Amino acid sequence: MDLNFNTIDDFEVEGKTVLLRIDINSPVDPNSGVILDNTRMKLHSKTIIELARKGAKVILLAHQSRPGKNDFTTLKQHSKVLTQLLNRKVKYVDSIFSNPAIMAIDNLQPGEVILLENARFFSEESLKRSKEEQSQSLMVKELSPLIDYFINDAFAAAHRGQVSLVGFTENTPSAAGRVMEFELKTIQNTLNNVVSPCVFALGGMKADDSIMVCENVCKNGTADYVLTSGLVANIFLSAAGYNIGKPNMDLIKSQGYLDQIEKCKGLLEKYPKQIIIPSDVALEIDGERVDVSVDNISDHPIFDIGKETSANYAKNLINAKTIFANGPAGVFEDPKFSIGTEDIINAIASSKAYSIIGGGHIGAATVSMGYEDKVDHVSSGGGACINLLAGKKLEAVEALIENKKKFHSN
């Protein structure tokens, strides 16, 4: 990936109005509205503070959840948490581009920060359109004349092409914020300078993404081993000819992954030494954990990799020099079925390898175990991270790259 985009260092922001897209999508208690985790807000605080200290007038644009979900709410509470984290007032504005928002922007002084309303309250944010079409949206038309620069710091959403992520880059000088810059450089530099043995531990429920990563890193020679777990492993086990039981086949079907079985058959034929599948699994039987060989899977749900597999995977990880991990090994929220996920994280933390943990659930598990300082990088974006590993281009990053070319040529 070409990392030729502008950063904050390329702009003189003092006295300028900066629209900063961040990703502070956080777990929220649906009853009280209280934010349960402020990790993402902490991450973005560095970019916000830097811009404010440099004398920029900072407008924050962000989203929370999506329509139909019980945590789809305003950003009022987020502004309070940000105020505490930044030790400076973050004024909440309950609109995006109506008169109250425009007035608040007009009244901004250098060093001040405001937070606009949830971008997904605006219906056009959900539309899938080209970058050029997104630039013609009402949000962009109303806000663009009021700003000098657009800075995208929302790495966790960088694989999306929504209005608030790509629309402003068509006509406004744009840059990557510090979170975006650090994530892209860290992941890309590691991929470009892999030290063998390189091990990928791929689990979780988003099996198609992980299978795409598996195919990419085996094909380009990045991975020495790919350790499969979670739903990914179930699909590979079925592809290898094992009877994984009706509940597990039903789950694959309900998630729309039946076509992935044939794809995995081809991958196992092409890369039999690189792709490692479990030798045993943990079934959930009457609420209890029962470890069985993959030859003896009965009609009960698979909730984790087995203890033998867990130990074998740990050996691979401890001996690695480069590690990428994405997705939990099983239903890690239940202590009985957290063994696989915890053993994998423990092994990564004990290894001397350079390690990158994808965002999402495995990132949260790493933090909850207190191991974020024992791995080299816990990514803030599961979807964006896994897209990078799969060799895909990130729409929001491509927009920043094109923006630099466009404004440089002018």
Coordinates of C-alpha atoms in Angstrom, one line a residue:
M1 CA 0.0 0.0 0.0
D2 CA 1.2 3.5 -0.9
L3 CA 1.4 5.5 2.3
N4 CA 1.8 8.8 0.4
F5 CA -0.8 10.9 2.3
N6 CA -0.6 14.1 4.2
T7 CA -0.2 14.1 7.9
I8 CA -0.8 16.9 10.5
D9 CA 2.9 17.9 10.0
D10 CA 2.1 19.0 6.4
F11 CA -0.4 21.7 7.5
E12 CA -0.1 24.9 9.4
V13 CA -3.2 24.7 11.5
E14 CA -2.9 27.7 13.8
G15 CA -6.0 29.8 13.5
K16 CA -7.5 27.3 11.0
T17 CA -10.8 25.5 11.3
V18 CA -10.2 21.7 11.2
L19 CA -12.9 19.0 10.8
L20 CA -11.5 16.0 12.5
R21 CA -13.2 12.6 11.8
I22 CA -12.6 10.3 14.8
D23 CA -14.0 6.9 15.7
I24 CA -15.3 6.9 19.3
N25 CA -17.9 4.3 18.7
S26 CA -18.1 2.8 22.3
P27 CA -20.0 0.2 24.3
V28 CA -22.9 2.0 25.9
D29 CA -25.3 0.8 28.6
P30 CA -28.7 1.0 26.7
N31 CA -30.6 1.7 29.9
S32 CA -28.5 4.4 31.5
G33 CA -26.7 5.8 28.4
V34 CA -23.4 5.5 30.4
I35 CA -20.3 4.7 28.3
L36 CA -18.7 1.5 29.5
D37 CA -15.3 1.8 27.8
N38 CA -13.4 4.9 26.8
T39 CA -10.4 3.2 25.1
R40 CA -11.1 4.8 21.6
M41 CA -11.6 8.2 23.1
K42 CA -8.2 7.9 24.9
L43 CA -6.6 7.0 21.6
H44 CA -7.9 10.0 19.7
S45 CA -7.1 12.4 22.6
K46 CA -3.5 12.7 21.4
T47 CA -4.6 14.1 18.0
I48 CA -7.3 16.4 19.4
I49 CA -4.9 17.8 22.1
E50 CA -2.1 18.4 19.5
L51 CA -4.4 20.3 17.1
A52 CA -5.9 22.4 20.0
R53 CA -2.5 23.2 21.4
K54 CA -1.4 24.3 17.9
G55 CA -4.2 26.8 17.9
A56 CA -6.6 25.0 15.6
K57 CA -10.4 25.4 15.9
V58 CA -11.4 21.8 16.2
I59 CA -14.7 20.3 15.0
L60 CA -15.1 16.6 15.9
L61 CA -17.2 14.4 13.7
A62 CA -18.0 10.8 14.8
H63 CA -20.6 8.1 14.9
Q64 CA -22.1 5.8 17.5
S65 CA -23.5 2.4 16.6
R66 CA -26.1 2.3 13.8
P67 CA -29.9 2.7 13.3
G68 CA -31.9 -0.1 14.9
K69 CA -29.4 -1.0 17.6
N70 CA -30.1 -0.3 21.3
D71 CA -26.8 1.7 21.7
F72 CA -27.6 4.0 18.7
T73 CA -27.7 7.3 20.6
T74 CA -26.5 10.9 20.7
L75 CA -22.9 11.9 21.4
K76 CA -23.8 14.0 24.5
Q77 CA -22.3 11.6 26.9
H78 CA -19.2 11.2 24.7
S79 CA -18.5 15.0 24.9
K80 CA -18.5 14.7 28.7
V81 CA -16.0 11.8 28.7
L82 CA -13.8 13.7 26.2
T83 CA -13.9 16.8 28.4
Q84 CA -12.5 14.8 31.3
L85 CA -9.9 13.0 29.2
L86 CA -8.6 16.1 27.4
N87 CA -8.8 18.3 30.5
R88 CA -10.5 20.9 28.2
K89 CA -14.1 21.7 27.4
V90 CA -15.6 19.7 24.5
K91 CA -18.9 21.4 23.7
Y92 CA -21.6 19.0 22.4
V93 CA -23.7 20.3 19.5
D94 CA -26.9 18.4 18.9
S95 CA -26.8 18.8 15.1
I96 CA -24.4 18.1 12.2
F97 CA -24.9 20.9 9.7
S98 CA -28.1 22.8 10.7
N99 CA -28.1 26.4 12.1
P100 CA -26.9 25.4 15.7
A101 CA -23.9 23.6 14.2
I102 CA -23.0 26.4 11.8
M103 CA -23.3 29.0 14.6
A104 CA -21.1 26.9 16.9
I105 CA -18.5 26.6 14.2
D106 CA -18.6 30.3 13.4
N107 CA -18.1 31.1 17.1
L108 CA -15.1 28.7 17.6
Q109 CA -11.9 30.3 18.9
P110 CA -8.4 28.9 18.4
G111 CA -7.8 26.0 20.8
E112 CA -11.5 25.3 21.3
V113 CA -13.1 21.9 20.5
I114 CA -16.7 21.1 19.7
L115 CA -18.3 17.7 19.0
L116 CA -21.1 17.5 16.4
E117 CA -24.0 15.0 16.6
N118 CA -23.8 11.3 15.7
A119 CA -23.0 11.3 11.9
R120 CA -25.3 8.3 11.4
F121 CA -28.3 10.4 12.4
F122 CA -27.9 11.8 8.9
S123 CA -29.5 9.3 6.5
E124 CA -27.0 9.9 3.7
E125 CA -24.2 8.5 5.9
S126 CA -25.6 5.0 5.3
L127 CA -25.6 5.2 1.5
K128 CA -23.1 3.3 -0.6
R129 CA -22.0 5.7 -3.3
S130 CA -18.8 6.7 -5.1
K131 CA -16.4 9.2 -3.5
E132 CA -17.5 11.8 -6.1
E133 CA -21.2 11.2 -5.2
Q134 CA -20.4 11.4 -1.5
S135 CA -18.8 14.8 -2.0
Q136 CA -22.1 16.1 -3.3
S137 CA -24.0 15.2 -0.1
L138 CA -25.7 17.9 2.1
M139 CA -23.2 17.3 5.0
V140 CA -20.2 18.1 2.7
K141 CA -21.9 21.0 0.9
E142 CA -22.9 22.6 4.2
L143 CA -19.7 22.0 6.2
S144 CA -17.0 22.3 3.5
P145 CA -17.2 26.2 3.2
L146 CA -16.7 26.5 6.9
I147 CA -13.4 24.5 7.2
D148 CA -9.8 24.8 6.1
Y149 CA -8.7 21.2 6.5
F150 CA -10.2 17.8 6.9
I151 CA -8.3 15.3 9.0
N152 CA -9.3 11.7 9.1
D153 CA -8.2 9.9 12.3
A154 CA -10.8 7.1 12.2
F155 CA -8.6 4.1 11.3
A156 CA -11.3 1.7 12.8
A157 CA -13.7 2.8 10.0
A158 CA -11.1 3.3 7.3
H159 CA -12.4 0.3 5.3
R160 CA -15.7 2.1 4.8
G161 CA -16.6 4.7 2.1
Q162 CA -19.2 6.7 4.0
V163 CA -19.8 10.5 3.5
S164 CA -18.0 11.5 6.7
L165 CA -15.0 9.5 5.8
V166 CA -14.4 10.2 2.1
G167 CA -16.8 13.0 1.1
F168 CA -14.6 15.9 2.3
T169 CA -11.4 14.7 0.6
E170 CA -12.7 15.7 -2.9
N171 CA -12.5 19.5 -2.3
T172 CA -10.7 20.1 1.0
P173 CA -7.0 19.7 1.8
S174 CA -6.9 16.5 3.9
A175 CA -4.6 14.5 6.1
A176 CA -4.3 11.5 8.3
G177 CA -4.5 12.1 12.1
R178 CA -2.0 10.5 14.5
V179 CA -4.0 7.3 15.1
M180 CA -4.6 6.7 11.4
E181 CA -0.9 7.5 10.6
F182 CA 0.4 5.2 13.4
E183 CA -1.8 2.3 12.6
L184 CA -1.1 2.3 8.8
K185 CA 2.6 2.7 9.2
T186 CA 2.9 0.1 12.0
I187 CA 0.9 -2.6 10.2
Q188 CA 2.3 -1.9 6.7
N189 CA 6.0 -1.7 8.0
T190 CA 5.5 -5.0 9.8
L191 CA 4.1 -6.7 6.7
N192 CA 6.9 -5.3 4.6
N193 CA 9.6 -6.5 7.0
V194 CA 8.3 -9.8 8.2
V195 CA 10.9 -11.9 10.1
S196 CA 10.3 -15.7 9.9
P197 CA 8.8 -17.8 11.3
C198 CA 5.7 -15.6 10.9
V199 CA 2.5 -17.0 12.5
F200 CA -1.0 -15.8 11.9
A201 CA -3.7 -16.8 14.5
L202 CA -7.1 -16.4 12.8
G203 CA -10.3 -17.0 14.7
G204 CA -13.6 -15.2 15.4
M205 CA -16.9 -15.1 13.6
K206 CA -16.0 -13.0 10.5
A207 CA -14.8 -16.1 8.7
D208 CA -14.8 -14.8 5.2
D209 CA -12.4 -12.0 6.1
S210 CA -10.1 -14.4 7.9
I211 CA -10.1 -16.9 5.1
M212 CA -9.2 -14.0 2.7
V213 CA -6.3 -13.1 4.9
C214 CA -5.3 -16.8 5.0
E215 CA -5.3 -17.0 1.2
N216 CA -3.4 -13.7 0.8
V217 CA -0.6 -14.5 3.3
C218 CA -0.1 -18.0 2.1
K219 CA 0.0 -16.9 -1.5
N220 CA 2.5 -14.1 -1.0
G221 CA 4.7 -16.2 1.3
T222 CA 4.2 -13.9 4.4
A223 CA 2.9 -16.7 6.6
D224 CA 4.9 -19.8 7.7
Y225 CA 1.9 -21.0 9.7
V226 CA -1.8 -20.0 9.9
L227 CA -3.4 -21.3 13.1
T228 CA -7.2 -21.5 12.7
S229 CA -9.8 -21.3 15.5
G230 CA -13.4 -20.1 16.0
L231 CA -15.8 -20.3 13.1
V232 CA -12.8 -20.2 10.7
A233 CA -11.5 -23.5 12.1
N234 CA -15.0 -25.1 11.8
I235 CA -15.1 -24.2 8.1
F236 CA -11.6 -25.6 7.5
L237 CA -12.5 -28.8 9.5
S238 CA -15.5 -29.4 7.3
A239 CA -13.4 -28.7 4.2
A240 CA -10.9 -31.3 5.4
G241 CA -13.7 -33.9 5.5
Y242 CA -14.5 -34.0 9.2
N243 CA -18.1 -34.3 10.4
I244 CA -18.5 -31.2 12.6
G245 CA -22.1 -32.0 13.6
K246 CA -25.4 -30.4 12.6
P247 CA -25.4 -27.4 15.0
N248 CA -22.0 -26.2 13.6
M249 CA -23.0 -26.8 10.0
D250 CA -26.2 -24.9 10.7
L251 CA -24.2 -22.0 12.1
I252 CA -21.9 -21.9 9.0
K253 CA -25.1 -21.8 6.9
S254 CA -26.8 -19.1 8.9
Q255 CA -23.8 -16.9 8.6
G256 CA -23.8 -17.3 4.8
Y257 CA -20.5 -19.1 4.7
L258 CA -21.3 -22.4 3.0
D259 CA -19.5 -21.3 -0.1
Q260 CA -16.3 -20.8 2.0
I261 CA -16.1 -24.6 2.6
E262 CA -15.2 -25.3 -1.1
K263 CA -12.7 -22.4 -1.1
C264 CA -11.0 -23.8 2.0
K265 CA -10.7 -27.2 0.4
G266 CA -8.7 -25.6 -2.3
L267 CA -6.5 -23.7 0.2
L268 CA -5.8 -26.9 2.2
E269 CA -4.7 -28.6 -1.0
K270 CA -2.4 -25.7 -2.0
Y271 CA -1.0 -25.0 1.4
P272 CA -1.2 -28.2 3.5
K273 CA 1.9 -27.3 5.6
Q274 CA 1.0 -23.7 6.3
I275 CA -2.6 -24.0 7.3
I276 CA -3.0 -25.7 10.7
I277 CA -6.5 -26.9 11.8
P278 CA -7.5 -28.1 15.4
S279 CA -6.8 -31.7 16.5
D280 CA -9.5 -31.4 19.2
V281 CA -12.3 -29.1 20.1
A282 CA -14.4 -28.1 23.1
L283 CA -18.1 -28.9 22.8
E284 CA -20.9 -27.3 24.9
I285 CA -22.9 -30.2 26.4
D286 CA -25.6 -29.4 28.9
G287 CA -23.7 -26.2 29.9
E288 CA -20.4 -28.0 30.4
R289 CA -17.1 -28.1 28.5
V290 CA -16.3 -31.4 26.9
D291 CA -13.1 -31.7 24.9
V292 CA -13.1 -34.3 22.1
S293 CA -11.0 -35.3 19.1
V294 CA -12.0 -33.8 15.8
D295 CA -12.8 -37.4 14.8
N296 CA -15.5 -37.6 17.4
I297 CA -17.5 -34.4 17.1
S298 CA -21.1 -35.1 18.1
D299 CA -24.2 -32.9 17.4
H300 CA -23.3 -30.2 19.9
P301 CA -21.9 -26.7 19.3
I302 CA -18.2 -26.2 19.2
F303 CA -17.4 -23.4 21.7
D304 CA -13.6 -23.5 21.7
I305 CA -10.5 -25.2 20.4
G306 CA -9.5 -28.2 22.5
K307 CA -6.7 -28.2 25.1
E308 CA -4.3 -30.2 23.0
T309 CA -4.8 -27.8 20.1
S310 CA -4.4 -24.9 22.4
A311 CA -1.1 -26.2 23.7
N312 CA 0.2 -26.9 20.1
Y313 CA -0.8 -23.4 19.0
A314 CA 1.0 -21.9 22.0
K315 CA 4.3 -23.7 21.0
N316 CA 4.0 -22.3 17.4
L317 CA 3.4 -18.8 18.8
I318 CA 6.2 -18.8 21.4
N319 CA 8.7 -19.9 18.7
A320 CA 7.6 -17.2 16.2
K321 CA 9.5 -14.0 15.3
T322 CA 6.4 -12.2 13.8
I323 CA 2.8 -12.7 14.9
F324 CA -0.5 -11.4 13.6
A325 CA -3.6 -12.4 15.6
N326 CA -7.2 -11.6 14.8
G327 CA -10.4 -13.0 16.3
P328 CA -11.0 -15.1 19.5
A329 CA -10.6 -18.9 19.5
G330 CA -14.1 -19.5 20.9
V331 CA -16.9 -18.2 23.1
F332 CA -14.3 -16.5 25.4
E333 CA -17.0 -14.5 27.3
D334 CA -17.8 -17.8 29.1
P335 CA -14.9 -18.8 31.4
K336 CA -15.3 -22.5 30.5
F337 CA -14.6 -21.7 26.9
S338 CA -12.0 -19.0 27.3
I339 CA -9.0 -21.4 27.5
G340 CA -8.1 -21.2 23.8
T341 CA -8.3 -17.5 23.5
E342 CA -6.4 -17.0 26.8
D343 CA -3.7 -19.5 25.9
I344 CA -3.1 -17.8 22.5
I345 CA -2.9 -14.4 24.1
N346 CA -0.6 -15.7 26.9
A347 CA 1.7 -17.3 24.3
I348 CA 1.9 -14.1 22.2
A349 CA 2.7 -12.1 25.4
S350 CA 5.4 -14.6 26.3
S351 CA 6.9 -14.7 22.9
K352 CA 9.8 -12.5 21.8
A353 CA 8.1 -12.0 18.4
Y354 CA 7.0 -8.7 17.1
S355 CA 3.2 -9.0 17.6
I356 CA 0.2 -7.2 16.3
I357 CA -3.2 -8.0 17.7
G358 CA -6.2 -7.1 15.6
G359 CA -9.0 -5.0 17.1
G360 CA -12.4 -6.2 18.1
H361 CA -12.9 -9.0 20.6
I362 CA -9.3 -10.3 20.7
G363 CA -8.1 -6.8 21.3
A364 CA -10.6 -6.4 24.1
A365 CA -9.6 -9.8 25.6
T366 CA -5.9 -8.8 25.5
V367 CA -6.6 -5.5 27.3
S368 CA -8.9 -7.3 29.9
M369 CA -6.0 -9.7 30.6
G370 CA -3.7 -6.8 31.3
Y371 CA -1.4 -7.8 28.4
E372 CA -1.6 -4.7 26.2
D373 CA 1.9 -3.7 27.3
K374 CA 3.3 -7.2 26.6
V375 CA 2.4 -7.2 22.9
D376 CA 3.8 -4.6 20.4
H377 CA 0.6 -3.3 19.0
V378 CA -3.1 -3.7 19.7
S379 CA -4.9 -2.3 16.7
S380 CA -7.9 0.0 17.2
G381 CA -9.7 -1.4 14.2
G382 CA -10.6 -5.0 13.6
G383 CA -12.2 -4.6 10.2
A384 CA -9.6 -2.2 8.9
C385 CA -6.7 -4.2 10.2
I386 CA -8.0 -7.5 8.7
N387 CA -8.6 -5.8 5.4
L388 CA -5.0 -4.6 5.3
L389 CA -3.8 -8.1 6.1
A390 CA -6.0 -9.4 3.3
G391 CA -4.3 -7.1 0.9
K392 CA -7.3 -4.9 0.4
K393 CA -7.3 -1.2 -0.1
L394 CA -9.0 0.9 2.5
E395 CA -11.4 3.4 0.9
A396 CA -10.8 6.2 3.4
V397 CA -7.0 5.9 3.0
E398 CA -7.2 5.8 -0.8
A399 CA -9.2 9.0 -0.6
L400 CA -6.4 10.7 1.5
I401 CA -3.8 9.5 -1.1
E402 CA -5.8 10.9 -4.0
N403 CA -6.3 14.1 -2.1
K404 CA -2.6 14.7 -1.7
K405 CA -2.1 14.1 -5.4
K406 CA -4.9 16.5 -6.3
F407 CA -3.9 19.4 -4.0
H408 CA -0.1 18.9 -4.6
S409 CA -0.7 19.1 -8.4
N410 CA -2.5 22.4 -7.9

